[in-house]
C-alpha positions as a LaTeX table, in Angstrom:
\begin{tabular}{lrrr}
\hline
Residue & $x$ (\AA) & $y$ (\AA) & $z$ (\AA) \\
\hline
Unk1 & $-77.92$ & 55.16 & 39.98 \\
Unk2 & $-77.85$ & 57.61 & 42.83 \\
Unk3 & $-79.48$ & 56.98 & 46.19 \\
Unk4 & $-79.51$ & 60.63 & 47.36 \\
Unk5 & $-80.93$ & 59.63 & 50.74 \\
Unk6 & $-78.92$ & 58.56 & 53.76 \\
Unk7 & $-79.56$ & 55.16 & 55.24 \\
Unk8 & $-80.58$ & 55.24 & 58.85 \\
Unk9 & $-80.68$ & 52.62 & 61.54 \\
Unk10 & $-79.28$ & 51.36 & 64.78 \\
Unk11 & $-77.77$ & 48.22 & 66.21 \\
Unk12 & $-77.80$ & 46.96 & 69.78 \\
Unk13 & $-75.55$ & 44.19 & 71.03 \\
Unk14 & $-75.17$ & 42.99 & 74.60 \\
Unk15 & $-73.29$ & 40.12 & 76.23 \\
Unk16 & $-73.86$ & 39.00 & 79.80 \\
Unk17 & $-71.93$ & 36.59 & 82.00 \\
Unk18 & $-74.24$ & 35.94 & 84.94 \\
Unk19 & $-71.77$ & 33.34 & 86.27 \\
Unk20 & $-68.32$ & 32.11 & 85.28 \\
Unk21 & $-69.93$ & 29.14 & 83.53 \\
Unk22 & $-72.76$ & 30.90 & 81.65 \\
Unk23 & $-72.97$ & 33.49 & 78.88 \\
Unk24 & $-75.96$ & 35.14 & 77.24 \\
Unk25 & $-75.99$ & 37.33 & 74.15 \\
Unk26 & $-78.60$ & 39.42 & 72.37 \\
Unk27 & $-78.35$ & 41.52 & 69.24 \\
Unk28 & $-80.90$ & 43.56 & 67.31 \\
Unk29 & $-80.50$ & 45.72 & 64.23 \\
Unk30 & $-82.90$ & 48.01 & 62.38 \\
Unk31 & $-82.20$ & 49.81 & 59.12 \\
Unk32 & $-84.28$ & 52.16 & 57.00 \\
Unk33 & $-82.62$ & 51.99 & 53.59 \\
Unk34 & $-84.87$ & 53.15 & 50.79 \\
Unk35 & $-84.13$ & 54.82 & 47.49 \\
Unk36 & $-84.98$ & 58.53 & 47.41 \\
Unk37 & $-88.00$ & 59.71 & 45.43 \\
Unk38 & $-87.43$ & 59.73 & 41.67 \\
Unk39 & $-84.36$ & 57.47 & 41.60 \\
Unk40 & $-84.02$ & 55.43 & 38.39 \\
Unk41 & $-82.06$ & 52.17 & 38.20 \\
Unk42 & $-81.05$ & 51.65 & 34.56 \\
Unk43 & $-79.30$ & 48.40 & 35.48 \\
Unk44 & $-82.70$ & 46.85 & 36.35 \\
Unk45 & $-84.21$ & 47.59 & 32.93 \\
Unk46 & $-83.72$ & 44.00 & 31.74 \\
Unk47 & $-86.04$ & 42.80 & 34.53 \\
Unk48 & $-88.87$ & 45.18 & 33.74 \\
Unk49 & $-91.95$ & 45.42 & 31.66 \\
Unk50 & $-94.81$ & 47.88 & 32.17 \\
Unk51 & $-96.80$ & 45.30 & 34.15 \\
Unk52 & $-93.89$ & 44.78 & 36.57 \\
Unk53 & $-92.23$ & 48.19 & 36.99 \\
Unk54 & $-92.97$ & 51.88 & 36.82 \\
Unk55 & $-90.86$ & 52.86 & 33.82 \\
Unk56 & $-89.46$ & 56.32 & 33.30 \\
Unk57 & $-87.79$ & 57.58 & 30.11 \\
Unk58 & $-84.38$ & 56.21 & 31.21 \\
Unk59 & $-85.37$ & 53.08 & 33.12 \\
Unk60 & $-87.29$ & 51.68 & 36.09 \\
Unk61 & $-88.22$ & 54.19 & 38.77 \\
Unk62 & $-87.24$ & 52.65 & 42.11 \\
Unk63 & $-87.77$ & 55.66 & 44.42 \\
Unk64 & $-89.30$ & 54.52 & 47.72 \\
Unk65 & $-88.16$ & 50.90 & 47.22 \\
Unk66 & $-85.89$ & 49.09 & 49.65 \\
Unk67 & $-82.24$ & 48.75 & 48.70 \\
Unk68 & $-81.50$ & 45.19 & 47.53 \\
Unk69 & $-80.24$ & 42.60 & 50.02 \\
Unk70 & $-80.80$ & 44.95 & 52.95 \\
Unk71 & $-82.64$ & 43.72 & 56.03 \\
Unk72 & $-84.99$ & 46.04 & 57.86 \\
Unk73 & $-84.86$ & 44.03 & 61.10 \\
Unk74 & $-82.79$ & 41.20 & 62.47 \\
Unk75 & $-82.48$ & 39.58 & 65.88 \\
Unk76 & $-79.91$ & 37.17 & 67.35 \\
Unk77 & $-79.97$ & 35.41 & 70.72 \\
Unk78 & $-77.52$ & 32.92 & 72.20 \\
Unk79 & $-76.77$ & 31.23 & 75.50 \\
Unk80 & $-74.12$ & 28.81 & 76.69 \\
Unk81 & $-73.06$ & 26.99 & 79.80 \\
Unk82 & $-69.71$ & 25.31 & 80.40 \\
Unk83 & $-68.36$ & 22.87 & 82.95 \\
Unk84 & $-65.61$ & 20.38 & 83.62 \\
Unk85 & $-65.57$ & 16.61 & 83.74 \\
Unk86 & $-62.99$ & 14.23 & 85.18 \\
Unk87 & $-59.62$ & 13.77 & 83.49 \\
Unk88 & $-59.31$ & 17.37 & 82.18 \\
Unk89 & $-62.35$ & 17.28 & 79.92 \\
Unk90 & $-64.52$ & 20.39 & 79.45 \\
Unk91 & $-68.05$ & 20.49 & 78.13 \\
Unk92 & $-70.11$ & 23.28 & 76.62 \\
Unk93 & $-73.81$ & 23.34 & 75.81 \\
Unk94 & $-74.93$ & 26.20 & 73.59 \\
Unk95 & $-78.07$ & 27.34 & 71.83 \\
Unk96 & $-78.54$ & 30.16 & 69.31 \\
Unk97 & $-81.49$ & 31.72 & 67.53 \\
Unk98 & $-81.41$ & 34.11 & 64.57 \\
Unk99 & $-84.35$ & 35.81 & 62.89 \\
Unk100 & $-84.58$ & 38.27 & 60.04 \\
Unk101 & $-87.46$ & 39.70 & 58.07 \\
Unk102 & $-88.00$ & 39.75 & 54.32 \\
Unk103 & $-85.19$ & 41.03 & 52.12 \\
Unk104 & $-85.54$ & 42.11 & 48.50 \\
Unk105 & $-83.24$ & 40.63 & 45.89 \\
Unk106 & $-83.25$ & 43.63 & 43.53 \\
Unk107 & $-83.99$ & 47.36 & 43.34 \\
Unk108 & $-87.41$ & 46.92 & 41.73 \\
Unk109 & $-88.51$ & 44.96 & 44.84 \\
Unk110 & $-90.09$ & 42.27 & 42.69 \\
Unk111 & $-88.32$ & 39.25 & 44.17 \\
Unk112 & $-87.75$ & 38.80 & 47.86 \\
Unk113 & $-86.48$ & 36.18 & 50.24 \\
Unk114 & $-88.94$ & 35.56 & 53.04 \\
Unk115 & $-88.32$ & 35.94 & 56.73 \\
Unk116 & $-86.45$ & 33.14 & 58.45 \\
Unk117 & $-86.09$ & 31.82 & 61.97 \\
Unk118 & $-83.07$ & 29.62 & 62.59 \\
Unk119 & $-82.42$ & 27.68 & 65.78 \\
Unk120 & $-79.14$ & 25.93 & 66.42 \\
Unk121 & $-77.63$ & 24.00 & 69.31 \\
Unk122 & $-74.47$ & 22.13 & 70.17 \\
Unk123 & $-73.01$ & 19.98 & 72.90 \\
Unk124 & $-69.22$ & 19.92 & 72.88 \\
Unk125 & $-66.76$ & 17.83 & 74.86 \\
Unk126 & $-63.07$ & 18.68 & 74.64 \\
Unk127 & $-59.76$ & 17.71 & 76.15 \\
Unk128 & $-56.34$ & 19.15 & 75.40 \\
Unk129 & $-56.20$ & 17.57 & 71.92 \\
Unk130 & $-59.59$ & 16.02 & 71.18 \\
Unk131 & $-62.97$ & 17.73 & 70.60 \\
Unk132 & $-66.29$ & 15.99 & 69.98 \\
Unk133 & $-69.30$ & 18.13 & 69.05 \\
Unk134 & $-72.90$ & 17.06 & 68.53 \\
Unk135 & $-74.59$ & 19.92 & 66.67 \\
Unk136 & $-77.89$ & 20.85 & 65.08 \\
Unk137 & $-78.68$ & 23.63 & 62.60 \\
Unk138 & $-82.06$ & 24.91 & 61.47 \\
Unk139 & $-83.67$ & 22.75 & 64.15 \\
Unk140 & $-87.10$ & 24.28 & 63.46 \\
Unk141 & $-86.77$ & 23.01 & 59.87 \\
Unk142 & $-87.54$ & 26.48 & 58.49 \\
Unk143 & $-87.95$ & 26.41 & 54.71 \\
Unk144 & $-86.50$ & 29.62 & 53.28 \\
Unk145 & $-84.96$ & 30.97 & 50.09 \\
Unk146 & $-81.20$ & 31.40 & 50.07 \\
Unk147 & $-80.95$ & 33.10 & 46.66 \\
Unk148 & $-82.85$ & 33.63 & 43.43 \\
Unk149 & $-82.12$ & 34.79 & 39.90 \\
Unk150 & $-84.09$ & 35.69 & 36.79 \\
Unk151 & $-83.50$ & 33.49 & 33.78 \\
Unk152 & $-82.60$ & 35.25 & 30.51 \\
Unk153 & $-85.47$ & 36.76 & 28.54 \\
Unk154 & $-87.21$ & 34.52 & 26.09 \\
Unk155 & $-90.59$ & 34.42 & 24.34 \\
Unk156 & $-92.21$ & 33.01 & 27.49 \\
Unk157 & $-92.88$ & 34.69 & 30.85 \\
Unk158 & $-89.80$ & 35.39 & 32.98 \\
Unk159 & $-88.70$ & 32.39 & 35.01 \\
Unk160 & $-87.00$ & 32.71 & 38.38 \\
Unk161 & $-84.69$ & 30.05 & 39.78 \\
Unk162 & $-84.62$ & 29.84 & 43.57 \\
Unk163 & $-82.13$ & 28.04 & 45.79 \\
Unk164 & $-83.79$ & 26.76 & 48.94 \\
Unk165 & $-82.50$ & 26.06 & 52.42 \\
Unk166 & $-81.01$ & 22.74 & 53.40 \\
Unk167 & $-83.58$ & 22.06 & 56.10 \\
Unk168 & $-82.84$ & 20.61 & 59.52 \\
Unk169 & $-79.33$ & 19.21 & 59.89 \\
Unk170 & $-77.84$ & 17.27 & 62.77 \\
Unk171 & $-74.26$ & 16.09 & 62.87 \\
Unk172 & $-71.27$ & 14.98 & 64.85 \\
Unk173 & $-67.86$ & 16.59 & 64.42 \\
Unk174 & $-64.62$ & 15.20 & 65.79 \\
Unk175 & $-61.29$ & 17.00 & 65.67 \\
Unk176 & $-57.85$ & 16.09 & 66.95 \\
Unk177 & $-54.90$ & 18.45 & 67.25 \\
Unk178 & $-51.40$ & 17.02 & 67.13 \\
\hline
\end{tabular}
C-alpha cells in the first residue's frame, strides 16, 4: 500500500506560569492524513464485501479515506496550583482535560472510535518521604471505545468486538520512599 500524499498538520503547545505557585498548559493538534486518490489496501480485503467497500481488481480502494488510528483534532488543557503546609509538607491541586475527535480503526473507515472528553483531577500532599494523592479520572463518566476488532469470517454477518472505557474512577494513592 502506498500513500503517495504527504500528511499535513500543525501542533501548538504553550505553558504559562502566571505565579510561582500556578501553572497552566494548553495544547492543540490538527492533522490532515488521508490516502491519495486511487490507493488500494490489499491488507484490508478480508474486511470487505461489495456492500461495505469499493473494491478494485486488487483490493479495497481507500483513496480519500483517513489513515487508521490518526486523529484529525485533539485538545489538552491543564492547570495546577501548589503551596506549602506546616512541617515541610507541600500540596498540589491539579486539573486536566483532554478531548479528541473520532478516529478510524482501519483503512476502509468502516469502524471508528467516537470522540471523547476526559476530565481528571488530583490533590496531592507530600513530605520528604511520604506522598498521598486523591485522584479522579474520567470524571465526566464519558463512555467511549478503547479498541475494536473484527471477528473471523463465518457464515453469519461480521461481528465486531469492542472494548469500552472504564468509566469514572476515583482513588487514593500512597507512596513512601525509603
